[in-house]
C-alpha cells in the first residue's frame, strides 16, 4: 500500500510496441508467411523506464514533442494500456477519459450520449440521472441536447463532450489535450472548472501543447523526450528546456530507428 | 481413489482456477449490466434508425419472410408438411438469432476500436451486448410467431412453457462462439468474411428449412454431429410437435453450450488485454 498523500506512483514503466513490418493482417498473408521468410519486426519503446510520483491535489502537465510518449504514458496511467513492464499504483478512483468524445455515437442524441458515456466511465444509471441536468447546464447547447449528435457543430460537440468528461467526481483526472475547447467564454468556464478541481484537492494529469496552459494551471511540469522523462519539476523550467530544444536544430526530431530483428 | 491420485500435478488447482474464471465472467456481466444494456439498445436504435416503422421491422421481418416462403413452398415446390410456416419459423427464428449474434459479435471489438483505444472499459461488454441486442430481436419475433400459430390454427401445445430451456442453452452456446469470433477477428479480419460463408453452409446442413425425417436413417448420424441441431430441435419439438426432447438430448445441448462458453471465453480472456494494440 502506498502512503495516503501519494496519488500516483509509477515505477520503471515501459511500453513496448511491436512494429511489425510485414504483420500478417489477413489469412492470405498468414499463409504467405509460412512459405516465405519469417516476419520482420522491430520493437519500439514508446515509453521507457519512466518513474515518477504525483502527490494528492497536484496538477501536473506533461509536455514534449510529437511521438515523445506523452499520450502513451497517460494511457498507461488511465489503464487503457497494460505496460510491458514496470508497476503503477493509483490511489483512489480514476476518471479513465483520455480523449474528448471517445464514447460519443453520432446517431444518438446528446442526452442518450450523456448516459452512455457515463456508463462507459463506470457510473451507474442512477448516478448519471443525477448528473444529467448538470452536464446539460454546463454544456449550454439548448434544444440540441435532444437531437442526434451528428447534427451538432464541432463547437457544440466539444462542449457536450467536455461537460460529460468533467462532470465527474474522481480522485484523479487524466486529460489529453482537451482544453482547447469552444469559444472564449466556454474556455473561461473550462478554466474555472479546472481551478475548481484543484481547489477540491483533485489530482490532475494532463497532456498539452500549450506552454501557456502549463504555466497558468500546473504545479509541476514533466517533459518527455523519446519515451523517457527528461525533466520533472518546476513548470517554468520544463517549458524553458522544451522551448530551447524545440528551437535548437541540433536534436534529431524522431526517435532513431532501433535495429531490426527477425 | 482420490482425485489427487488420478490427476497429474497441478490439474487440481487448474480446475479451481477455471471455475473462478467462469464465475468472473458471470460477475462481470452482472457488474456491467447497465452498460451492456445501453450498448445493446444503441445497437437496436441504430439498426432501425430513420426507418418509419422502427422496431416494428423486428416483428414484420419474420411475417414477410414467412409469406415469401409459404408462397414458394406451396406453389413453386410443394412440401407435404402441415403448417409449414410454423415448422419453419420454430427453427428459423433461433437460427437467425445465432447467425446474427455471431456476425455482430465478430465486429464488436474491431468496430469499437476507437473506444477501446481511449477508454478503459471491460472488453467483454461488446460481444455480450451484441448477443443481447439479438436476443431482444428474437424475443420480439416470438410475437409474430404466436400470431402465425394462431392464424394457421396450429394447436398451442403446453410444451411452449419449455421454450426457456432451449433458449438458455442456445444463448450460452452463442455467447461462447461470439467471444471466440470477437477475439479472433481482432487478429485476422478475414474471419468475419469467412464466418459469413461458414454460416451459409451451416444453415443448409442444419435441419431448418427441412426435417431430419426426410433423410434415410443411416445419414442421420452425421446430422447429430452438428451441435446447433440440439438447440433448434428443442424449439421445434416444443412449439411445432408439442413434444419434449429426450433427457440425453437436453443434457447434450447444455454440455455443448457450456463447453462452447468455456472455450470461447478462455480465448477471449487470454487475449483481451492485447486487443488495444491491434484494433
Short mmCIF file of C-alpha atoms in Angstrom, two decimals:
data_model
loop_
_atom_site.label_atom_id
_atom_site.label_comp_id
_atom_site.label_asym_id
_atom_site.label_seq_id
_atom_site.Cartn_x
_atom_site.Cartn_y
_atom_site.Cartn_z
CA UNK A 1 0.00 0.00 0.00
CA UNK A 2 1.33 3.41 -0.89
CA UNK A 3 1.16 6.31 1.52
CA UNK A 4 -2.07 8.23 1.61
CA UNK A 5 -0.64 11.54 0.40
CA UNK A 6 0.56 9.94 -2.81
CA UNK A 7 -1.85 9.82 -5.71
CA UNK A 8 0.06 8.08 -8.49
CA UNK A 9 3.30 6.19 -8.21
CA UNK A 10 4.86 4.86 -11.37
CA UNK A 11 7.99 2.75 -11.23
CA UNK A 12 10.05 1.90 -14.29
CA UNK A 13 7.10 1.97 -16.67
CA UNK A 14 7.96 0.68 -20.10
CA UNK A 15 5.60 0.33 -23.01
CA UNK A 16 7.00 -1.58 -25.93
CA UNK A 17 5.15 -1.78 -29.20
CA UNK A 18 5.98 -4.37 -31.75
CA UNK A 19 6.11 -2.60 -35.05
CA UNK A 20 5.86 -5.44 -37.50
CA UNK A 21 6.96 -4.61 -40.98
CA UNK A 22 5.08 -7.48 -42.52
CA UNK A 23 2.42 -8.16 -39.98
CA UNK A 24 0.04 -10.72 -41.42
CA UNK A 25 -3.21 -8.79 -41.39
CA UNK A 26 -5.14 -11.35 -43.35
CA UNK A 27 -5.17 -15.10 -43.58
CA UNK A 28 -3.61 -14.90 -47.05
CA UNK A 29 -0.63 -13.12 -45.57
CA UNK A 30 -0.53 -15.62 -42.77
CA UNK A 31 -0.12 -18.44 -45.27
CA UNK A 32 2.35 -16.42 -47.25
CA UNK A 33 4.33 -16.00 -44.08
CA UNK A 34 4.84 -19.74 -43.75
CA UNK A 35 6.03 -20.03 -47.32
CA UNK A 36 8.37 -17.09 -47.33
CA UNK A 37 10.76 -15.59 -44.85
CA UNK A 38 9.81 -15.05 -41.23
CA UNK A 39 8.08 -11.84 -40.22
CA UNK A 40 10.37 -8.92 -39.61
CA UNK A 41 9.62 -6.65 -36.74
CA UNK A 42 11.29 -4.13 -34.56
CA UNK A 43 10.48 -3.27 -31.02
CA UNK A 44 9.68 0.31 -30.39
CA UNK A 45 9.66 1.69 -26.89
CA UNK A 46 7.09 4.44 -26.73
CA UNK A 47 7.78 4.85 -23.03
CA UNK A 48 10.94 3.53 -21.47
CA UNK A 49 11.72 3.26 -17.80
CA UNK A 50 9.54 6.15 -16.65
CA UNK A 51 9.33 6.61 -12.90
CA UNK A 52 7.53 9.41 -11.13
CA UNK A 53 5.37 10.16 -8.13
CA UNK A 54 2.42 12.52 -8.10
CA UNK A 55 1.01 13.76 -4.82
CA UNK A 56 -2.60 14.36 -3.99
CA UNK A 57 -4.00 17.66 -5.21
CA UNK A 58 -1.21 18.25 -7.68
CA UNK A 59 -1.87 19.45 -11.18
CA UNK A 60 0.76 18.07 -13.48
CA UNK A 61 1.27 18.99 -17.10
CA UNK A 62 3.10 16.71 -19.50
CA UNK A 63 4.81 18.33 -22.47
CA UNK A 64 7.05 17.09 -25.23
CA UNK A 65 7.29 16.76 -28.96
CA UNK A 66 5.04 14.60 -31.09
CA UNK A 67 5.96 10.98 -30.59
CA UNK A 68 7.74 11.58 -27.30
CA UNK A 69 5.40 9.22 -25.45
CA UNK A 70 3.12 11.67 -23.63
CA UNK A 71 -0.16 10.10 -24.69
CA UNK A 72 1.15 6.58 -24.21
CA UNK A 73 2.15 7.49 -20.67
CA UNK A 74 -1.32 8.85 -19.95
CA UNK A 75 -2.93 5.79 -21.44
CA UNK A 76 -0.89 3.56 -19.15
CA UNK A 77 -1.92 5.60 -16.12
CA UNK A 78 -5.56 5.54 -17.27
CA UNK A 79 -5.45 1.77 -17.64
CA UNK A 80 -6.01 1.68 -21.38
CA UNK A 81 -2.64 0.02 -21.95
CA UNK A 82 -1.17 -2.61 -19.74
CA UNK A 83 2.52 -1.69 -19.54
CA UNK A 84 5.08 -4.14 -20.87
CA UNK A 85 6.96 -3.82 -17.60
CA UNK A 86 7.05 -1.65 -14.51
CA UNK A 87 4.46 -1.03 -11.88
CA UNK A 88 1.76 1.53 -11.36
CA UNK A 89 -0.21 2.36 -8.24
CA UNK A 90 -3.11 4.75 -8.21
CA UNK A 91 -4.77 5.85 -5.00
CA UNK A 92 -8.50 6.38 -5.38
CA UNK A 93 -10.89 6.45 -8.30
CA UNK A 94 -9.52 7.49 -11.66
CA UNK A 95 -11.51 9.08 -14.49
CA UNK A 96 -10.45 6.89 -17.39
CA UNK A 97 -11.14 9.51 -20.00
CA UNK A 98 -8.36 10.14 -22.44
CA UNK A 99 -9.84 11.99 -25.33
CA UNK A 100 -12.94 14.09 -25.58
CA UNK A 101 -15.91 12.41 -27.14
CA UNK A 102 -14.41 8.94 -27.05
CA UNK A 103 -17.73 7.31 -26.26
CA UNK A 104 -19.92 9.57 -28.37
CA UNK A 105 -22.09 7.98 -31.01
CA UNK A 106 -23.26 10.29 -33.82
CA UNK A 107 -26.67 8.64 -34.21
CA UNK A 108 -27.62 9.00 -30.55
CA UNK A 109 -28.99 12.22 -29.10
CA UNK A 110 -26.98 14.36 -26.72
CA UNK A 111 -29.00 13.10 -23.80
CA UNK A 112 -28.52 9.44 -24.79
CA UNK A 113 -24.81 10.06 -25.21
CA UNK A 114 -24.53 11.52 -21.72
CA UNK A 115 -25.89 8.27 -20.28
CA UNK A 116 -23.77 6.03 -22.50
CA UNK A 117 -20.60 7.99 -21.72
CA UNK A 118 -21.33 7.94 -18.02
CA UNK A 119 -21.81 4.18 -18.07
CA UNK A 120 -18.58 3.78 -20.03
CA UNK A 121 -16.78 5.77 -17.36
CA UNK A 122 -18.10 3.37 -14.75
CA UNK A 123 -21.02 5.33 -13.32
CA UNK A 124 -24.38 3.74 -12.66
CA UNK A 125 -27.59 4.75 -14.33
CA UNK A 126 -28.82 6.36 -11.12
CA UNK A 127 -25.66 8.38 -10.69
CA UNK A 128 -25.97 9.59 -14.26
CA UNK A 129 -29.60 10.55 -13.80
CA UNK A 130 -28.42 12.82 -11.00
CA UNK A 131 -25.66 14.33 -13.11
CA UNK A 132 -27.55 14.68 -16.36
CA UNK A 133 -29.03 18.11 -15.70
CA UNK A 134 -25.69 19.49 -14.52
CA UNK A 135 -23.99 18.21 -17.69
CA UNK A 136 -26.69 19.81 -19.83
CA UNK A 137 -26.49 23.10 -17.94
CA UNK A 138 -22.74 23.30 -18.29
CA UNK A 139 -22.70 22.37 -21.99
CA UNK A 140 -25.39 25.01 -22.58
CA UNK A 141 -26.35 23.91 -26.09
CA UNK A 142 -30.09 24.47 -25.78
CA UNK A 143 -32.59 22.22 -27.52
CA UNK A 144 -29.83 20.43 -29.40
CA UNK A 145 -29.49 18.16 -26.39
CA UNK A 146 -32.38 16.12 -27.81
CA UNK A 147 -31.01 16.00 -31.36
CA UNK A 148 -28.60 13.37 -32.72
CA UNK A 149 -25.02 14.38 -32.08
CA UNK A 150 -24.18 14.19 -35.81
CA UNK A 151 -26.21 17.37 -36.28
CA UNK A 152 -24.03 19.30 -33.85
CA UNK A 153 -21.48 21.89 -34.88
CA UNK A 154 -17.99 20.88 -33.83
CA UNK A 155 -18.10 23.52 -31.10
CA UNK A 156 -21.30 22.13 -29.63
CA UNK A 157 -19.92 18.62 -29.85
CA UNK A 158 -16.84 19.58 -27.88
CA UNK A 159 -18.84 21.48 -25.29
CA UNK A 160 -21.01 18.47 -24.61
CA UNK A 161 -18.00 16.15 -24.59
CA UNK A 162 -16.16 18.38 -22.15
CA UNK A 163 -19.15 18.63 -19.82
CA UNK A 164 -19.65 14.87 -19.79
CA UNK A 165 -15.97 14.26 -19.21
CA UNK A 166 -15.62 16.67 -16.32
CA UNK A 167 -18.97 16.34 -14.57
CA UNK A 168 -17.46 13.52 -12.58
CA UNK A 169 -16.17 13.04 -9.11
CA UNK A 170 -12.98 11.02 -9.39
CA UNK A 171 -9.86 11.49 -7.29
CA UNK A 172 -7.61 11.53 -10.33
CA UNK A 173 -8.38 13.10 -13.71
CA UNK A 174 -6.48 12.24 -16.85
CA UNK A 175 -6.84 14.78 -19.64
CA UNK A 176 -5.23 14.55 -23.04
CA UNK A 177 -5.30 17.90 -24.81
CA UNK A 178 -8.87 18.72 -24.10
CA UNK A 179 -8.57 22.31 -23.03
CA UNK A 180 -8.68 23.90 -26.45
CA UNK A 181 -12.43 23.73 -26.44
CA UNK A 182 -15.11 26.03 -27.74
CA UNK A 183 -15.22 29.79 -27.87
CA UNK A 184 -13.61 32.22 -25.47
CA UNK A 185 -16.49 32.25 -23.00
CA UNK A 186 -16.57 28.49 -22.82
CA UNK A 187 -12.82 28.26 -22.39
CA UNK A 188 -13.10 30.56 -19.42
CA UNK A 189 -15.70 28.18 -17.98
CA UNK A 190 -13.33 25.31 -18.55
CA UNK A 191 -10.50 27.07 -16.73
CA UNK A 192 -12.85 27.81 -13.87
CA UNK A 193 -13.78 24.17 -13.68
CA UNK A 194 -10.13 23.14 -13.64
CA UNK A 195 -9.47 25.57 -10.81
CA UNK A 196 -12.47 24.10 -9.03
CA UNK A 197 -11.00 20.61 -9.28
CA UNK A 198 -7.75 21.96 -7.95
CA UNK A 199 -9.46 23.66 -5.06
CA UNK A 200 -11.29 20.42 -4.28
CA UNK A 201 -7.95 18.67 -3.96
CA UNK A 202 -8.23 16.52 -7.09
CA UNK A 203 -5.13 15.27 -8.79
CA UNK A 204 -4.94 16.18 -12.45
CA UNK A 205 -2.56 14.79 -15.01
CA UNK A 206 -2.80 16.49 -18.38
CA UNK A 207 -1.05 16.50 -21.71
CA UNK A 208 -0.93 19.78 -23.55
CA UNK A 209 0.96 21.53 -26.29
CA UNK A 210 0.11 24.91 -24.87
CA UNK A 211 3.00 26.12 -22.76
CA UNK A 212 0.71 28.91 -21.62
CA UNK A 213 -1.65 26.39 -20.06
CA UNK A 214 1.15 24.66 -18.23
CA UNK A 215 2.35 27.92 -16.72
CA UNK A 216 -1.15 29.09 -15.92
CA UNK A 217 -2.53 25.90 -14.40
CA UNK A 218 0.12 23.42 -13.39
CA UNK A 219 2.16 22.97 -10.22
CA UNK A 220 4.58 20.74 -11.98
CA UNK A 221 5.79 20.05 -15.48
CA UNK A 222 7.01 16.76 -16.86
CA UNK A 223 8.99 16.94 -20.08
CA UNK A 224 9.03 13.80 -22.18
CA UNK A 225 11.70 13.15 -24.74
CA UNK A 226 11.93 9.99 -26.82
CA UNK A 227 9.98 7.93 -24.32
CA UNK A 228 11.89 8.97 -21.25
CA UNK A 229 11.23 11.64 -18.67
CA UNK A 230 13.73 14.34 -19.49
CA UNK A 231 12.70 16.72 -16.76
CA UNK A 232 10.30 16.56 -13.84
CA UNK A 233 9.77 19.62 -11.70
CA UNK A 234 9.11 23.32 -11.94
CA UNK A 235 6.74 24.08 -14.87
CA UNK A 236 8.67 27.19 -15.92
CA UNK A 237 11.87 25.19 -16.03
CA UNK A 238 10.19 22.37 -18.03
CA UNK A 239 8.85 24.85 -20.56
CA UNK A 240 12.24 26.56 -20.86
CA UNK A 241 14.03 23.32 -21.63
CA UNK A 242 11.30 22.32 -24.06
CA UNK A 243 11.48 25.63 -25.93
CA UNK A 244 15.26 25.56 -26.03
CA UNK A 245 15.22 22.08 -27.53
CA UNK A 246 12.47 22.93 -29.97
CA UNK A 247 14.41 25.92 -31.22
CA UNK A 248 17.75 24.20 -31.35
CA UNK A 249 18.08 22.28 -34.59
CA UNK A 250 20.84 20.02 -33.33
CA UNK A 251 18.43 17.44 -31.89
CA UNK A 252 17.03 14.77 -34.18
CA UNK A 253 13.26 15.15 -34.36
CA UNK A 254 12.35 11.50 -34.47
CA UNK A 255 13.48 8.54 -32.49
CA UNK A 256 16.30 6.83 -34.27
CA UNK A 257 15.24 3.51 -35.71
CA UNK A 258 16.21 0.61 -33.45
CA UNK A 259 17.95 -2.34 -35.00
CA UNK A 260 15.83 -4.79 -36.92
CA UNK A 261 15.34 -8.28 -35.52
CA UNK A 262 13.97 -11.29 -37.26
CA UNK B 1 -9.01 -43.40 -5.08
CA UNK B 2 -8.97 -39.69 -4.53
CA UNK B 3 -8.95 -37.17 -7.35
CA UNK B 4 -5.43 -36.22 -6.44
CA UNK B 5 -4.04 -39.67 -7.24
CA UNK B 6 -5.54 -39.79 -10.69
CA UNK B 7 -4.92 -36.21 -11.74
CA UNK B 8 -1.49 -35.07 -12.87
CA UNK B 9 0.24 -32.44 -10.78
CA UNK B 10 -1.34 -29.02 -10.86
CA UNK B 11 -4.53 -30.06 -12.56
CA UNK B 12 -6.50 -29.80 -9.36
CA UNK B 13 -5.59 -26.16 -8.98
CA UNK B 14 -6.44 -25.59 -12.61
CA UNK B 15 -9.99 -26.78 -12.20
CA UNK B 16 -10.35 -24.32 -9.39
CA UNK B 17 -8.85 -21.53 -11.46
CA UNK B 18 -11.07 -22.35 -14.41
CA UNK B 19 -14.13 -22.31 -12.23
CA UNK B 20 -13.06 -18.97 -10.79
CA UNK B 21 -12.64 -17.56 -14.30
CA UNK B 22 -16.15 -18.62 -15.24
CA UNK B 23 -17.51 -17.05 -12.06
CA UNK B 24 -15.62 -13.90 -13.01
CA UNK B 25 -17.46 -13.89 -16.35
CA UNK B 26 -20.83 -14.08 -14.63
CA UNK B 27 -19.85 -11.43 -12.08
CA UNK B 28 -18.54 -9.02 -14.71
CA UNK B 29 -21.61 -9.47 -16.86
CA UNK B 30 -23.73 -8.59 -13.85
CA UNK B 31 -21.47 -5.72 -12.84
CA UNK B 32 -21.62 -4.11 -16.29
CA UNK B 33 -25.27 -4.96 -16.92
CA UNK B 34 -26.33 -1.33 -17.33
CA UNK B 35 -23.57 -0.63 -19.83
CA UNK B 36 -24.31 -3.86 -21.73
CA UNK B 37 -27.98 -2.96 -21.88
CA UNK B 38 -27.22 0.58 -23.07
CA UNK B 39 -24.90 -0.76 -25.79
CA UNK B 40 -27.49 -3.32 -26.89
CA UNK B 41 -30.19 -0.64 -27.08
CA UNK B 42 -27.81 1.59 -29.03
CA UNK B 43 -27.32 -1.27 -31.48
CA UNK B 44 -31.06 -1.66 -31.97
CA UNK B 45 -31.71 2.06 -32.20
CA UNK B 46 -29.10 2.40 -34.90
CA UNK B 47 -30.40 -0.64 -36.77
CA UNK B 48 -33.91 0.76 -37.00
CA UNK B 49 -32.95 4.43 -37.12
CA UNK B 50 -34.54 6.54 -39.80
CA UNK B 51 -36.99 3.82 -40.71
CA UNK B 52 -40.57 4.89 -40.33
CA UNK B 53 -41.69 1.63 -38.81
CA UNK B 54 -38.73 1.41 -36.45
CA UNK B 55 -38.92 -1.53 -34.08
CA UNK B 56 -41.92 -2.88 -35.99
CA UNK B 57 -39.44 -4.24 -38.53
CA UNK B 58 -38.33 -6.78 -35.97
CA UNK B 59 -41.92 -8.07 -36.00
CA UNK B 60 -42.55 -7.63 -39.70
CA UNK B 61 -39.44 -9.40 -40.92
CA UNK B 62 -40.47 -12.91 -39.87
CA UNK B 63 -44.01 -12.36 -41.15
CA UNK B 64 -42.86 -11.15 -44.56
CA UNK B 65 -40.28 -13.89 -44.80
CA UNK B 66 -42.93 -16.41 -43.92
CA UNK B 67 -45.23 -15.06 -46.63
CA UNK B 68 -42.47 -15.44 -49.20
CA UNK B 69 -41.63 -18.96 -48.11
CA UNK B 70 -45.24 -20.02 -47.90
CA UNK B 71 -45.76 -18.87 -51.47
CA UNK B 72 -42.60 -20.58 -52.64
CA UNK B 73 -43.23 -23.85 -50.85
CA UNK B 74 -46.94 -24.08 -51.61
CA UNK B 75 -46.92 -23.12 -55.27
CA UNK B 76 -43.45 -23.45 -56.75
CA UNK B 77 -42.22 -26.53 -54.93
CA UNK B 78 -44.94 -28.00 -52.76
CA UNK B 79 -43.91 -29.55 -49.46
CA UNK B 80 -46.01 -32.18 -47.74
CA UNK B 81 -45.87 -30.58 -44.35
CA UNK B 82 -48.87 -29.28 -42.45
CA UNK B 83 -48.44 -25.68 -41.25
CA UNK B 84 -45.05 -25.41 -42.87
CA UNK B 85 -44.69 -21.77 -41.78
CA UNK B 86 -44.84 -22.77 -38.11
CA UNK B 87 -42.50 -25.67 -38.76
CA UNK B 88 -40.02 -23.35 -40.47
CA UNK B 89 -40.14 -20.42 -38.06
CA UNK B 90 -39.63 -22.57 -34.98
CA UNK B 91 -36.12 -23.29 -36.22
CA UNK B 92 -35.53 -20.21 -38.36
CA UNK B 93 -36.02 -17.67 -35.57
CA UNK B 94 -33.44 -19.21 -33.21
CA UNK B 95 -31.12 -19.76 -36.20
CA UNK B 96 -31.36 -16.07 -37.11
CA UNK B 97 -30.55 -15.16 -33.53
CA UNK B 98 -27.48 -17.39 -33.64
CA UNK B 99 -26.22 -16.22 -37.03
CA UNK B 100 -26.85 -12.51 -36.41
CA UNK B 101 -25.29 -12.59 -32.95
CA UNK B 102 -22.12 -14.10 -34.39
CA UNK B 103 -21.96 -11.60 -37.23
CA UNK B 104 -22.41 -8.70 -34.82
CA UNK B 105 -20.05 -10.10 -32.21
CA UNK B 106 -17.29 -10.74 -34.75
CA UNK B 107 -17.26 -7.00 -35.49
CA UNK B 108 -17.88 -5.89 -31.93
CA UNK B 109 -14.29 -5.41 -30.76
CA UNK B 110 -12.91 -4.14 -34.06
CA UNK B 111 -15.90 -1.85 -34.55
CA UNK B 112 -15.42 -0.30 -31.12
CA UNK B 113 -11.67 0.01 -31.61
CA UNK B 114 -11.70 3.78 -31.25
CA UNK B 115 -13.39 3.47 -27.91
CA UNK B 116 -11.11 0.73 -26.64
CA UNK B 117 -8.08 2.82 -27.51
CA UNK B 118 -9.33 5.76 -25.50
CA UNK B 119 -11.26 4.49 -22.52
CA UNK B 120 -10.53 1.78 -20.03
CA UNK B 121 -13.51 -0.47 -20.42
CA UNK B 122 -14.18 -4.14 -19.82
CA UNK B 123 -13.88 -5.73 -23.25
CA UNK B 124 -16.46 -8.41 -22.64
CA UNK B 125 -19.32 -5.89 -22.73
CA UNK B 126 -19.09 -5.62 -26.53
CA UNK B 127 -19.72 -9.22 -27.61
CA UNK B 128 -22.23 -9.66 -24.78
CA UNK B 129 -24.13 -6.57 -25.94
CA UNK B 130 -24.16 -7.96 -29.49
CA UNK B 131 -25.82 -11.14 -28.24
CA UNK B 132 -28.24 -9.25 -26.00
CA UNK B 133 -29.43 -6.98 -28.83
CA UNK B 134 -30.17 -10.02 -30.98
CA UNK B 135 -31.84 -11.71 -28.04
CA UNK B 136 -34.26 -8.77 -27.83
CA UNK B 137 -34.93 -9.23 -31.54
CA UNK B 138 -35.60 -12.92 -31.04
CA UNK B 139 -38.00 -12.29 -28.17
CA UNK B 140 -39.83 -9.66 -30.23
CA UNK B 141 -40.13 -12.07 -33.14
CA UNK B 142 -41.90 -14.56 -30.90
CA UNK B 143 -44.92 -12.23 -31.09
CA UNK B 144 -45.45 -12.79 -34.84
CA UNK B 145 -44.80 -16.49 -34.27
CA UNK B 146 -47.70 -16.57 -31.81
CA UNK B 147 -49.85 -14.67 -34.32
CA UNK B 148 -48.96 -17.10 -37.11
CA UNK B 149 -49.63 -20.14 -34.93
CA UNK B 150 -52.95 -18.55 -34.10
CA UNK B 151 -53.80 -17.62 -37.68
CA UNK B 152 -52.97 -21.07 -39.03
CA UNK B 153 -54.93 -22.73 -36.26
CA UNK B 154 -51.91 -24.72 -35.27
CA UNK B 155 -52.52 -26.06 -31.77
CA UNK B 156 -50.88 -24.24 -28.87
CA UNK B 157 -49.08 -27.02 -27.11
CA UNK B 158 -48.49 -26.94 -23.39
CA UNK B 159 -44.82 -27.59 -24.23
CA UNK B 160 -44.47 -23.89 -25.10
CA UNK B 161 -43.54 -23.39 -21.48
CA UNK B 162 -40.45 -25.50 -22.13
CA UNK B 163 -39.10 -22.80 -24.52
CA UNK B 164 -36.87 -21.01 -21.96
CA UNK B 165 -34.75 -24.18 -21.66
CA UNK B 166 -33.53 -24.39 -25.29
CA UNK B 167 -33.40 -20.59 -25.28
CA UNK B 168 -30.99 -20.61 -22.36
CA UNK B 169 -28.85 -23.38 -23.88
CA UNK B 170 -28.70 -21.65 -27.25
CA UNK B 171 -27.77 -18.33 -25.62
CA UNK B 172 -24.89 -19.91 -23.72
CA UNK B 173 -23.68 -21.63 -26.89
CA UNK B 174 -23.98 -18.43 -28.93
CA UNK B 175 -22.16 -16.44 -26.26
CA UNK B 176 -19.19 -18.80 -26.40
CA UNK B 177 -18.99 -18.68 -30.18
CA UNK B 178 -19.37 -14.88 -30.04
CA UNK B 179 -16.44 -14.49 -27.66
CA UNK B 180 -14.35 -16.66 -29.95
CA UNK B 181 -15.13 -14.76 -33.16
CA UNK B 182 -14.89 -11.35 -31.49
CA UNK B 183 -11.35 -12.18 -30.31
CA UNK B 184 -10.09 -13.91 -33.45
CA UNK B 185 -11.40 -11.20 -35.77
CA UNK B 186 -9.15 -8.69 -34.00
CA UNK B 187 -6.11 -10.54 -35.30
CA UNK B 188 -7.34 -11.70 -38.69
CA UNK B 189 -10.01 -9.55 -40.28
CA UNK B 190 -10.81 -12.24 -42.84
CA UNK B 191 -12.54 -14.12 -40.08
CA UNK B 192 -15.72 -12.07 -40.32
CA UNK B 193 -15.88 -12.81 -44.07
CA UNK B 194 -15.13 -16.49 -43.57
CA UNK B 195 -17.79 -16.55 -40.88
CA UNK B 196 -20.42 -15.45 -43.40
CA UNK B 197 -19.59 -18.36 -45.70
CA UNK B 198 -19.48 -20.80 -42.80
CA UNK B 199 -22.89 -19.58 -41.64
CA UNK B 200 -24.38 -20.06 -45.10
CA UNK B 201 -23.15 -23.63 -45.34
CA UNK B 202 -24.12 -24.27 -41.75
CA UNK B 203 -27.65 -23.06 -42.47
CA UNK B 204 -28.19 -25.67 -45.18
CA UNK B 205 -26.66 -28.59 -43.32
CA UNK B 206 -28.83 -27.84 -40.29
CA UNK B 207 -32.46 -29.01 -40.42
CA UNK B 208 -34.05 -25.56 -40.57
CA UNK B 209 -35.98 -25.46 -43.83
CA UNK B 210 -36.30 -29.24 -43.97
CA UNK B 211 -36.93 -32.01 -41.50
CA UNK B 212 -34.36 -34.55 -40.49
CA UNK B 213 -37.01 -37.22 -41.12
CA UNK B 214 -36.71 -36.69 -44.87
CA UNK B 215 -33.30 -38.34 -44.73
CA UNK B 216 -32.75 -42.09 -44.51
CA UNK B 217 -31.75 -43.07 -41.00
CA UNK B 218 -28.23 -44.13 -42.00
CA UNK B 219 -27.42 -40.47 -42.79
CA UNK B 220 -28.92 -39.06 -39.62
CA UNK B 221 -25.84 -39.84 -37.60
CA UNK B 222 -23.93 -37.13 -39.44
CA UNK B 223 -26.55 -34.55 -38.56
CA UNK B 224 -26.15 -35.43 -34.90
CA UNK B 225 -22.57 -34.15 -35.11
CA UNK B 226 -23.92 -30.66 -35.70
CA UNK B 227 -24.12 -29.02 -32.27
CA UNK B 228 -26.70 -26.46 -33.36
CA UNK B 229 -29.16 -29.23 -34.15
CA UNK B 230 -29.72 -29.92 -30.43
CA UNK B 231 -30.81 -26.36 -29.69
CA UNK B 232 -33.03 -25.84 -32.72
CA UNK B 233 -34.60 -29.23 -32.12
CA UNK B 234 -35.71 -28.09 -28.67
CA UNK B 235 -37.55 -25.12 -30.17
CA UNK B 236 -39.20 -27.11 -32.95
CA UNK B 237 -40.22 -30.07 -30.82
CA UNK B 238 -41.90 -27.95 -28.17
CA UNK B 239 -43.70 -25.46 -30.40
CA UNK B 240 -44.45 -27.43 -33.57
CA UNK B 241 -44.72 -31.04 -32.44
CA UNK B 242 -45.80 -30.44 -28.88
CA UNK B 243 -43.14 -32.79 -27.58
CA UNK B 244 -40.12 -32.55 -25.34
CA UNK B 245 -36.59 -33.64 -26.22
CA UNK B 246 -35.11 -36.67 -24.51
CA UNK B 247 -33.06 -36.17 -21.37
CA UNK B 248 -29.98 -37.20 -23.31
CA UNK B 249 -30.64 -34.51 -25.88
CA UNK B 250 -31.16 -31.84 -23.22
CA UNK B 251 -28.03 -32.97 -21.41
CA UNK B 252 -26.04 -32.94 -24.64
CA UNK B 253 -27.22 -29.44 -25.53
CA UNK B 254 -26.14 -27.99 -22.18
CA UNK B 255 -22.84 -29.86 -22.25
CA UNK B 256 -22.11 -28.45 -25.72
CA UNK B 257 -23.26 -24.97 -24.68
CA UNK B 258 -21.05 -24.84 -21.60
CA UNK B 259 -18.06 -26.23 -23.50
CA UNK B 260 -18.54 -23.51 -26.12
CA UNK B 261 -18.79 -20.78 -23.49
CA UNK B 262 -15.76 -22.08 -21.66
CA UNK B 263 -13.53 -22.32 -24.74
CA UNK B 264 -14.74 -19.07 -26.26
CA UNK B 265 -14.33 -17.06 -23.09
CA UNK B 266 -10.90 -18.54 -22.29
CA UNK B 267 -9.56 -17.45 -25.66
CA UNK B 268 -11.19 -14.04 -25.33
CA UNK B 269 -9.96 -13.58 -21.79
CA UNK B 270 -6.40 -14.53 -22.61
CA UNK B 271 -6.23 -12.03 -25.47
CA UNK B 272 -8.37 -9.16 -24.19
CA UNK B 273 -5.55 -7.03 -22.80
CA UNK B 274 -3.82 -7.08 -26.20
CA UNK B 275 -6.87 -6.07 -28.27
CA UNK B 276 -5.99 -2.41 -27.83
CA UNK B 277 -2.73 -2.92 -29.76
CA UNK B 278 -4.42 -4.50 -32.78
CA UNK B 279 -7.72 -2.71 -33.29
#
